[in-house]
Amino acid sequence: MSKIGFIGLGIMGRPMAGHLLAGGHTLYAFDPFGVSPELVEKGAITAANGAEVARNADIIIMMVPDTPNVEDALFSPGGIAEGLTSGKIVVDMSSISPIATKDFAKKINDLGCEYLDAPVSGGDVGAKAASLTIMVGGSEAAFNKVLPIFQLMGKNITLVGGNGDGQTTKVANQIIVALTIEAVGEALLFASKAGADPARVRQALMGGFANSRILEVHGERMVKRNFEPGFRIALHQKDLNLALQGARNLGISLPNTATCQELFNAAAAAGGSAWDHSGMVRVLEKLANHEISSPSQAN
């Protein structure tokens, strides 16, 4: 069994850390907003800061919202870097900038430690079910050491390449997810406005080539008007910012990614930053002056 550190115990990190405890590992936990009593009851050892986590653990996992949060967790006073000794492995499972990731990895490597960027896809549902997709960048040796830990939290686990490649893969994932949410929203809005029952349309489409996990999960959210996160619009805005900034650096155009970002921006302007990202459909509904679940349009 390993001694594992976990920093960032929010909507995703809390169930992920719980799976590690259930797997019999010793867990040192820190979150600036406090460690939930549920995890402490399961055996988590509360640490005062990231440095204390790093001193006690062999593998230190971060699951925090954005690039500045990762930098702070690593390098601020009392951060992870202060507690590292040679041979330890730092794993960032947040979704952040691939460029910053390469810089963070080099600084950790200079301390004699390995670094893996390992962002995830699957949302809180996948975190709770231990079915996350995990996209990893880093050395094969470090990946093989951490793989049994990843397997307690996810199912589809892939070493994509070197440091930064895991984050690049996650950005690509978020492009596909955003565009698919938009497509599902348009399709169900079209069907509903035309007078068809959107729930039945969704069910029919799930048996054909248009089927997707997003049609299944987020299509249902749209029909049932359930926009509790999930994965917040504010976080998806952050991910698409990474995509669009990267595209500018690469000299390429991502026109439909930009459109989805504008729809997220409109949702946020309407007070929807904390909606589930399926709530993008509410902007499309506003443009159409029609809600997908409108009883008057259902057969």
Coordinates of C-alpha atoms in Angstrom, one line a residue:
M1 CA 0.0 0.0 0.0
S2 CA 1.2 3.5 -0.8
K3 CA 1.3 6.7 1.2
I4 CA -0.6 9.2 -0.9
G5 CA -1.2 12.9 -0.6
F6 CA -4.3 14.6 -2.0
I7 CA -4.7 18.3 -2.3
G8 CA -8.1 19.7 -3.5
L9 CA -11.1 17.9 -2.1
G10 CA -14.0 19.5 -3.9
I11 CA -16.8 18.1 -6.0
M12 CA -14.3 15.9 -7.9
G13 CA -11.5 15.4 -5.5
R14 CA -13.5 14.2 -2.5
P15 CA -14.9 11.0 -4.1
M16 CA -11.6 10.4 -5.9
A17 CA -9.8 10.5 -2.5
G18 CA -12.4 8.3 -1.0
H19 CA -11.6 5.6 -3.6
L20 CA -8.0 5.7 -2.6
L21 CA -8.9 5.2 1.1
A22 CA -11.2 2.3 0.1
G23 CA -8.3 0.8 -1.7
G24 CA -6.4 0.6 1.6
H25 CA -3.9 3.4 1.0
T26 CA -2.8 5.8 3.7
L27 CA -4.1 9.3 2.7
Y28 CA -2.7 12.6 3.8
A29 CA -5.3 15.3 2.8
F30 CA -5.3 19.1 2.6
D31 CA -7.8 21.6 1.2
P32 CA -7.8 25.3 2.0
F33 CA -11.5 25.0 2.8
G34 CA -11.1 22.1 5.1
V35 CA -11.2 18.3 4.8
S36 CA -14.7 16.8 4.9
P37 CA -15.6 14.8 8.1
E38 CA -16.7 12.0 5.8
L39 CA -13.1 11.5 4.6
V40 CA -11.7 11.8 8.1
E41 CA -14.1 9.2 9.3
K42 CA -12.8 6.9 6.5
G43 CA -9.2 7.4 7.7
A44 CA -7.8 10.5 6.0
I45 CA -5.1 12.2 7.9
T46 CA -5.5 16.0 7.8
A47 CA -2.4 18.0 7.0
A48 CA -1.8 21.7 7.8
N49 CA -0.6 22.5 4.2
G50 CA 0.8 21.1 1.0
A51 CA 4.4 20.9 2.4
E52 CA 3.2 18.6 5.2
V53 CA 1.4 16.4 2.7
A54 CA 4.5 16.2 0.5
R55 CA 6.8 15.3 3.5
N56 CA 4.6 12.4 4.4
A57 CA 3.4 11.0 1.1
D58 CA 5.3 9.3 -1.7
I59 CA 2.8 10.2 -4.4
I60 CA 1.1 13.7 -4.2
I61 CA -2.1 14.3 -6.2
M62 CA -3.6 17.7 -6.9
M63 CA -7.2 18.3 -8.0
V64 CA -7.7 22.1 -8.0
P65 CA -9.7 24.4 -10.4
D66 CA -7.2 26.3 -12.6
T67 CA -3.5 27.0 -13.5
P68 CA -2.9 29.6 -10.7
N69 CA -4.3 27.2 -8.1
V70 CA -1.8 24.5 -9.2
E71 CA 1.0 27.0 -9.2
D72 CA 0.0 28.1 -5.7
A73 CA -0.3 24.5 -4.4
L74 CA 3.1 23.7 -5.7
F75 CA 5.3 26.8 -5.1
S76 CA 3.7 29.1 -2.5
P77 CA 5.0 29.2 1.0
G78 CA 4.0 26.0 2.7
G79 CA 3.4 24.5 -0.8
I80 CA 4.2 21.0 -2.1
A81 CA 7.7 21.9 -3.3
E82 CA 8.8 22.7 0.3
G83 CA 8.1 19.2 1.4
L84 CA 9.5 17.2 -1.5
T85 CA 12.5 14.9 -1.3
S86 CA 14.1 13.1 -4.2
G87 CA 12.2 10.2 -5.7
K88 CA 8.6 11.4 -5.0
I89 CA 6.0 11.7 -7.7
V90 CA 3.7 14.8 -8.1
V91 CA 0.5 14.2 -10.1
D92 CA -1.7 17.0 -11.3
M93 CA -5.2 15.8 -12.1
S94 CA -6.5 19.3 -12.6
S95 CA -7.3 20.7 -16.0
I96 CA -4.8 23.6 -16.7
S97 CA -2.5 25.1 -19.3
P98 CA -0.3 22.7 -21.2
I99 CA 2.4 25.4 -21.4
A100 CA 2.4 26.1 -17.7
T101 CA 2.4 22.4 -17.0
K102 CA 5.7 21.9 -18.8
D103 CA 7.2 24.7 -16.7
F104 CA 5.9 23.2 -13.5
A105 CA 7.2 19.8 -14.4
K106 CA 10.7 21.1 -15.1
K107 CA 10.8 22.8 -11.7
I108 CA 9.7 19.6 -9.9
N109 CA 12.1 17.5 -12.0
D110 CA 14.9 19.8 -10.8
L111 CA 14.1 18.8 -7.3
G112 CA 14.7 15.2 -8.2
C113 CA 11.0 14.2 -8.4
E114 CA 8.8 13.0 -11.2
Y115 CA 5.8 14.9 -12.5
L116 CA 2.7 13.6 -14.2
D117 CA -0.1 15.7 -15.7
A118 CA -3.2 13.5 -15.6
P119 CA -6.4 15.5 -16.2
V120 CA -9.7 13.6 -16.2
S121 CA -13.0 13.5 -18.0
G122 CA -16.3 12.1 -16.6
G123 CA -17.4 14.8 -14.2
D124 CA -18.7 14.2 -10.7
V125 CA -20.6 11.1 -12.0
G126 CA -17.3 9.5 -13.1
A127 CA -15.5 10.6 -10.0
K128 CA -18.2 8.9 -7.8
A129 CA -18.3 5.8 -9.9
A130 CA -14.5 5.5 -10.3
S131 CA -15.0 5.5 -14.0
L132 CA -13.0 8.6 -15.0
T133 CA -11.1 8.8 -18.2
I134 CA -7.5 9.8 -17.3
M135 CA -5.1 11.3 -19.9
V136 CA -1.5 11.2 -18.7
G137 CA 1.6 13.1 -19.7
G138 CA 5.0 12.2 -18.3
S139 CA 7.6 9.4 -18.1
E140 CA 6.6 5.8 -18.6
A141 CA 8.4 4.8 -15.4
A142 CA 6.4 7.3 -13.3
F143 CA 3.2 6.3 -15.1
N144 CA 3.7 2.6 -14.4
K145 CA 4.3 3.4 -10.7
V146 CA 1.1 5.4 -10.4
L147 CA -1.1 3.3 -12.7
P148 CA -2.5 1.1 -9.8
I149 CA -3.6 4.4 -8.1
F150 CA -5.2 5.7 -11.3
Q151 CA -7.1 2.4 -11.6
L152 CA -8.8 3.0 -8.3
M153 CA -10.3 6.3 -9.8
G154 CA -10.8 5.6 -13.5
K155 CA -11.3 3.0 -16.3
N156 CA -9.8 4.4 -19.5
I157 CA -6.2 5.4 -18.6
T158 CA -3.8 6.4 -21.3
L159 CA -0.2 7.6 -21.3
V160 CA -0.4 10.1 -24.2
G161 CA 3.2 11.3 -24.2
G162 CA 5.5 13.7 -22.3
N163 CA 4.6 16.4 -19.8
G164 CA 1.9 18.7 -21.2
D165 CA 0.5 16.1 -23.5
G166 CA -2.1 15.0 -21.0
Q167 CA -3.3 18.6 -20.6
T168 CA -3.4 19.0 -24.4
T169 CA -5.6 15.9 -24.7
K170 CA -7.9 17.3 -22.0
V171 CA -8.3 20.6 -24.0
A172 CA -9.1 18.6 -27.1
N173 CA -11.7 16.6 -25.0
Q174 CA -13.3 19.8 -23.9
I175 CA -13.6 21.1 -27.4
I176 CA -15.5 18.0 -28.4
V177 CA -17.7 18.1 -25.3
A178 CA -18.6 21.8 -25.8
L179 CA -19.5 21.4 -29.5
T180 CA -21.5 18.2 -28.8
I181 CA -23.5 19.9 -26.0
E182 CA -24.3 22.7 -28.5
A183 CA -25.3 20.2 -31.2
V184 CA -27.6 18.3 -28.8
G185 CA -29.1 21.5 -27.6
E186 CA -29.8 22.7 -31.1
A187 CA -31.3 19.3 -32.1
L188 CA -33.6 19.0 -29.1
L189 CA -34.7 22.7 -29.5
F190 CA -35.5 22.2 -33.1
A191 CA -37.5 19.1 -32.4
S192 CA -39.4 20.7 -29.5
K193 CA -40.2 23.9 -31.4
A194 CA -41.5 21.7 -34.3
G195 CA -44.0 20.1 -31.9
A196 CA -42.3 16.7 -31.2
D197 CA -41.8 15.4 -27.7
P198 CA -38.1 16.1 -27.0
A199 CA -37.8 13.2 -24.5
R200 CA -39.0 10.7 -27.2
V201 CA -36.8 12.4 -29.8
R202 CA -33.8 11.9 -27.6
Q203 CA -34.7 8.3 -26.9
A204 CA -35.0 7.6 -30.7
L205 CA -31.7 9.3 -31.4
M206 CA -29.9 7.2 -28.8
G207 CA -30.5 4.2 -31.0
G208 CA -28.8 5.6 -34.0
F209 CA -25.5 7.1 -35.3
A210 CA -26.2 10.4 -33.4
N211 CA -25.9 8.7 -30.1
S212 CA -23.4 10.0 -27.6
R213 CA -22.8 10.1 -23.9
I214 CA -23.7 13.8 -24.0
L215 CA -27.0 13.1 -25.7
E216 CA -27.7 10.4 -23.1
V217 CA -26.7 12.4 -20.0
H218 CA -27.0 16.1 -20.9
G219 CA -29.9 15.6 -23.3
E220 CA -31.8 14.3 -20.3
R221 CA -30.7 17.3 -18.3
M222 CA -32.0 19.6 -21.0
V223 CA -35.4 17.9 -21.2
K224 CA -35.8 17.7 -17.4
R225 CA -34.4 21.2 -16.7
N226 CA -31.8 19.9 -14.3
F227 CA -28.8 22.3 -14.5
E228 CA -27.3 21.6 -11.1
P229 CA -23.6 20.8 -11.6
G230 CA -22.0 18.4 -12.6
F231 CA -19.4 20.4 -14.3
R232 CA -19.8 24.2 -14.0
I233 CA -20.0 26.5 -17.0
A234 CA -17.2 28.6 -15.4
L235 CA -14.9 25.7 -15.5
H236 CA -15.7 24.9 -19.2
Q237 CA -15.1 28.6 -20.0
K238 CA -11.7 28.2 -18.5
D239 CA -11.0 25.1 -20.6
L240 CA -12.1 26.8 -23.9
N241 CA -10.0 29.8 -23.0
L242 CA -7.0 27.4 -23.0
A243 CA -8.1 26.0 -26.3
L244 CA -8.5 29.4 -28.0
Q245 CA -5.2 30.8 -26.5
G246 CA -3.4 27.6 -27.7
A247 CA -5.0 28.0 -31.1
R248 CA -3.7 31.6 -31.4
N249 CA -0.2 30.4 -30.4
L250 CA -0.4 27.7 -33.1
G251 CA -1.7 30.0 -35.7
I252 CA -4.9 28.0 -36.3
S253 CA -8.6 28.8 -36.2
L254 CA -11.2 27.0 -34.1
P255 CA -14.4 28.8 -35.2
N256 CA -17.0 26.5 -33.6
T257 CA -15.0 26.4 -30.3
A258 CA -15.2 30.2 -30.3
T259 CA -19.0 30.1 -30.9
C260 CA -19.4 27.7 -27.9
Q261 CA -17.3 30.0 -25.8
E262 CA -19.6 32.9 -26.7
L263 CA -22.6 30.9 -25.7
F264 CA -21.0 30.0 -22.4
N265 CA -20.2 33.7 -22.0
A266 CA -23.8 34.6 -22.6
A267 CA -24.9 32.0 -20.0
A268 CA -22.5 33.4 -17.5
A269 CA -23.7 37.0 -18.1
A270 CA -27.2 35.7 -17.4
G271 CA -26.1 34.5 -14.0
G272 CA -25.3 31.0 -15.1
S273 CA -21.6 30.6 -14.2
A274 CA -22.5 27.9 -11.7
W275 CA -24.9 26.0 -13.9
D276 CA -23.9 22.7 -15.3
H277 CA -22.4 23.1 -18.7
S278 CA -25.5 21.5 -20.3
G279 CA -27.1 24.8 -19.3
M280 CA -25.6 26.3 -22.5
V281 CA -28.9 25.3 -24.0
R282 CA -30.7 28.0 -22.1
V283 CA -28.9 30.6 -24.2
L284 CA -30.2 28.8 -27.4
E285 CA -33.6 28.7 -25.9
K286 CA -33.5 32.4 -25.2
L287 CA -32.6 33.1 -28.8
A288 CA -35.6 30.9 -29.9
N289 CA -38.0 32.2 -27.2
H290 CA -38.8 28.6 -26.5
E291 CA -37.9 26.1 -23.8
I292 CA -37.2 22.5 -24.8
S293 CA -39.5 21.0 -22.1
S294 CA -42.4 23.4 -22.9
P295 CA -45.6 21.3 -22.2
S296 CA -47.5 23.1 -25.0
Q297 CA -45.0 21.7 -27.5
A298 CA -45.1 18.1 -26.3
N299 CA -47.3 15.5 -27.9

